[in-house]
Every structure is written in C-alpha cells, then in structure tokens.
Short mmCIF file of C-alpha atoms and ligand atoms in Angstrom, two decimals:
data_model
loop_
_atom_site.label_atom_id
_atom_site.label_comp_id
_atom_site.label_asym_id
_atom_site.label_seq_id
_atom_site.Cartn_x
_atom_site.Cartn_y
_atom_site.Cartn_z
CA MET A 1 -46.31 -6.66 24.48
CA SER A 2 -45.31 -3.71 26.36
CA ASP A 3 -46.37 -2.12 29.56
CA ASN A 4 -47.48 1.57 29.07
CA LYS A 5 -47.20 2.52 32.28
CA SER A 6 -47.52 6.27 31.15
CA SER A 7 -51.24 5.97 30.72
CA ASP A 8 -51.32 5.63 34.15
CA HIS A 9 -49.83 9.02 35.08
CA PRO A 10 -51.62 11.87 32.90
CA MET A 11 -49.19 14.75 32.42
CA LYS A 12 -48.31 16.34 35.44
CA LYS A 13 -47.44 19.95 35.28
CA PRO A 14 -43.52 20.56 35.28
CA LYS A 15 -42.57 21.91 38.46
CA ARG A 16 -39.39 23.88 39.26
CA GLY A 17 -36.05 22.63 38.27
CA ARG A 18 -35.62 19.18 36.67
CA PRO A 19 -38.16 16.75 35.16
CA ARG A 20 -39.66 14.30 38.25
CA GLU A 21 -39.69 11.65 35.32
CA ILE A 22 -37.37 9.65 33.80
CA ASP A 23 -37.87 6.52 31.54
CA PRO A 24 -37.44 3.37 33.36
CA ARG A 25 -35.13 1.89 30.53
CA ILE A 26 -32.73 4.56 30.31
CA VAL A 27 -32.01 4.36 34.22
CA LEU A 28 -31.77 0.50 33.65
CA GLY A 29 -29.29 1.33 30.57
CA SER A 30 -27.37 4.15 32.14
CA ALA A 31 -26.95 1.32 35.53
CA ASP A 32 -25.94 -1.69 33.38
CA HIS A 33 -23.14 1.12 31.45
CA TYR A 34 -22.02 2.01 34.60
CA ARG A 35 -21.99 -1.84 35.92
CA ILE A 36 -19.52 -2.72 33.06
CA VAL A 37 -17.18 0.40 33.06
CA PHE A 38 -16.53 0.14 37.37
CA LEU A 39 -15.64 -3.50 36.56
CA GLN A 40 -12.80 -1.91 34.85
CA PHE A 41 -11.62 0.46 37.70
CA TRP A 42 -13.25 -0.70 40.76
CA SER A 43 -10.31 -2.57 42.09
CA LYS A 44 -8.69 1.15 42.86
CA LEU A 45 -11.65 3.26 42.57
CA GLY A 46 -13.68 1.26 45.32
CA ALA A 47 -11.46 1.85 47.70
CA ARG A 48 -10.94 5.53 47.32
CA LEU A 49 -14.63 6.11 46.87
CA LEU A 50 -15.12 4.34 50.19
CA ALA A 51 -12.39 6.29 51.85
CA ALA A 52 -13.72 9.76 50.78
CA GLN A 53 -15.06 12.13 53.06
CA SER A 54 -15.89 14.76 50.57
CA SER A 55 -17.08 15.43 47.01
CA GLU A 56 -13.79 16.73 46.05
CA GLU A 57 -12.35 13.40 47.51
CA VAL A 58 -14.84 11.76 45.42
CA ALA A 59 -13.69 13.93 42.52
CA ARG A 60 -10.17 13.52 42.86
CA ALA A 61 -10.38 9.71 43.13
CA VAL A 62 -12.51 9.57 39.90
CA ARG A 63 -10.09 11.55 37.93
CA GLU A 64 -6.68 9.81 38.99
CA GLU A 65 -8.37 6.09 39.06
CA ALA A 66 -10.73 6.41 36.57
CA ALA A 67 -10.05 9.03 33.94
CA ASP A 68 -11.61 7.48 31.27
CA ILE A 69 -14.97 7.72 32.62
CA SER A 70 -14.13 10.91 34.98
CA ALA A 71 -16.35 12.91 32.21
CA SER A 72 -19.19 10.87 32.83
CA LEU A 73 -18.87 10.78 36.33
CA ASP A 74 -17.67 14.60 37.13
CA PRO A 75 -21.18 15.54 37.75
CA TYR A 76 -22.29 13.06 40.26
CA SER A 77 -19.66 13.75 42.95
CA ASP A 78 -22.12 15.10 45.41
CA LEU A 79 -24.32 12.09 44.51
CA ILE A 80 -21.75 9.41 44.41
CA LEU A 81 -20.68 10.47 48.68
CA LYS A 82 -23.92 10.32 49.18
CA ILE A 83 -24.54 6.71 47.80
CA VAL A 84 -21.14 5.30 48.88
CA LYS A 85 -21.93 6.86 52.76
CA ASP A 86 -25.81 5.32 52.92
CA PRO A 87 -26.05 2.85 55.55
CA LYS A 88 -27.34 0.48 53.21
CA PHE A 89 -24.34 0.57 50.88
CA PRO A 90 -22.40 -3.19 51.05
CA ARG A 91 -19.48 -3.20 53.13
CA ALA A 92 -18.38 -6.94 51.61
CA ARG A 93 -18.27 -7.92 48.21
CA SER A 94 -17.05 -5.74 45.72
CA THR A 95 -19.70 -6.72 43.10
CA SER A 96 -22.19 -5.73 45.26
CA GLN A 97 -20.66 -2.09 45.85
CA MET A 98 -20.42 -1.63 42.33
CA HIS A 99 -23.94 -2.66 41.36
CA PHE A 100 -25.24 -0.52 43.89
CA LEU A 101 -23.81 2.63 43.04
CA ALA A 102 -24.35 1.60 39.37
CA ASP A 103 -27.65 0.80 39.99
CA SER A 104 -27.99 4.14 42.03
CA LEU A 105 -26.45 6.43 39.20
CA GLY A 106 -28.89 5.03 37.01
CA GLY A 107 -31.32 7.63 37.69
CA GLN A 108 -28.71 10.34 36.92
CA GLY A 109 -30.20 12.39 39.59
CA PHE A 110 -33.19 12.53 38.27
CA VAL A 111 -34.83 10.38 41.20
CA THR A 112 -33.35 9.12 44.33
CA PRO A 113 -30.60 6.64 44.12
CA ARG A 114 -33.23 4.57 46.28
CA ARG A 115 -35.74 4.84 43.70
CA ALA A 116 -33.10 4.47 40.85
CA ARG A 117 -32.33 1.11 42.53
CA GLU A 118 -36.20 -0.22 42.79
CA ILE A 119 -36.58 0.76 39.17
CA CYS A 120 -33.65 -1.22 38.00
CA ALA A 121 -34.87 -4.28 40.04
CA GLU A 122 -38.35 -3.67 38.29
CA GLU A 123 -37.15 -3.56 34.83
CA ARG A 124 -34.67 -6.75 34.98
CA ALA A 125 -37.88 -8.42 36.35
CA LYS A 126 -39.93 -7.77 33.72
CA LYS A 127 -39.73 -10.28 31.10
CA ARG A 128 -38.77 -9.34 27.53
CA TYR A 129 -39.55 -10.31 24.14
CA PHE A 130 -37.77 -10.77 21.08
CA ILE A 131 -38.48 -11.24 17.49
CA VAL A 132 -37.20 -14.25 16.29
CA ARG A 133 -38.69 -14.41 13.05
CA ARG A 134 -39.01 -11.91 10.64
CA GLU A 135 -40.97 -12.81 7.14
CA TYR A 136 -42.12 -10.35 4.51
CA TYR A 137 -45.05 -9.97 2.01
CA ILE A 138 -45.15 -11.59 -1.10
CA GLU A 139 -47.03 -12.57 -4.27
CA CYS A 140 -45.08 -15.33 -6.25
CA SER A 141 -45.63 -16.27 -9.92
CA CYS A 142 -47.18 -20.06 -8.89
CA GLY A 143 -50.29 -17.74 -7.69
CA TYR A 144 -49.68 -17.76 -3.63
CA LYS A 145 -50.00 -14.58 -2.01
CA GLY A 146 -48.60 -14.06 1.18
CA PRO A 147 -46.37 -13.79 3.91
CA ALA A 148 -42.75 -15.24 2.94
CA LEU A 149 -41.06 -18.54 5.06
CA ASP A 150 -37.72 -17.76 5.56
CA GLY A 151 -37.75 -15.74 2.35
CA ALA A 152 -39.21 -18.62 0.00
CA CYS A 153 -42.56 -18.93 -1.11
CA ARG A 154 -44.68 -21.19 1.02
CA ASP A 155 -46.22 -23.12 -1.75
CA CYS A 156 -43.53 -23.69 -4.41
CA GLY A 157 -40.65 -22.87 -2.11
CA THR A 158 -38.64 -21.03 -4.54
CA GLY A 159 -36.71 -18.18 -3.04
CA GLU A 160 -35.78 -17.08 -6.93
CA LEU A 161 -36.80 -13.58 -7.54
CA SER A 162 -38.27 -11.91 -10.94
CA TRP A 163 -36.03 -10.21 -13.31
CA ASP A 164 -38.25 -6.99 -11.93
CA LEU A 165 -37.28 -7.33 -8.54
CA MET A 166 -34.11 -8.12 -9.07
CA THR A 167 -33.09 -4.81 -11.59
CA LYS A 168 -35.36 -2.90 -8.70
CA ASP A 169 -32.85 -4.15 -6.10
CA ASN A 170 -30.02 -3.46 -8.07
CA SER A 171 -31.00 0.04 -8.90
ZN1 ZN B 1 -44.86 -20.15 -5.27
#
C-alpha cells in the first residue's frame, strides 16, 4: 500500500530558487536523525541555542558544543535562530525542545519550519507495512510448482537442492 500523493500534484513549473516540493519521507528521515543527534548534545547546546541573539551566536554554540554535527547544522544558523525564537517553541521540557527543533529542521529550509513539523506529524501517523515473509517460486522433482514454504517444497517438504542448482549457486 502506498499513498501516492504525487498524483494529486501535477508537475508544477519550477519557480526561482529552491524547489518547493520535498519528499515527506526525507523530511521525516532528517527530523528523526536530528532527534537522535540532539540527544547527545542538548544538555549544553540547548541552553546556548535558547540564549542566542544572532545567527552568529547560534553557529558558535553549535561549533563549540556540538562539533561532531556542526557541519550538518552550519547552513541552518538563521533557520535555527528563527525556530528557537518562535513563540510556539516549547519553554519547559528539553525533550519537547529537541523534537520541535529537529522536526522543524527536517524540511532543510525547503519548506517552512511549521510545514516541516506538519509533514513529520503526518508521516508518523501513517500506518507502515512491512514484508514479514518472503518466498520464491520453485519446481520440485515431486511435481510441485509454485511458491516455496520457508524455502521448502509445499508438497513433499524437501528443502534440498538438486545437484544442478547447487553447482550453479557455487559458480
Ligand atoms: Zn516436492
């Protein structure tokens, strides 16, 4: 099952500058990534970001308190400042703060921080399906032809390969 959103959006003419569309899975992927990395640095980084009054102060805080991730955050100093100055930015719980910033940054500036948070919420709400079983087609010398069952013949139960197939596998 897949929600094919793209069919709802006929190709728009590209506007000046950055593309207006970004794959929601990419937004969620980077938001999740930021959530994980912020966990490591937030105890020191968080307070300094909240206190920052300029994008230069943001950049300095990132360089000094989170050197490992500064390369991935450097382009977003302005954006980070905007996000932490947002009246909606959570004041109390550090987990909420990390999540708010991570989800807002997920759009990587291609969409507004608010839209990025909406996209994350939408993607997280989607039910995800996984393949929990994978079978392949077999032909058995007992006469059975069709999908295998746990890699074995559904009729006679053998899992042994013919000499032909074994030698082919090893070549
Ligand atoms: Zn068989």
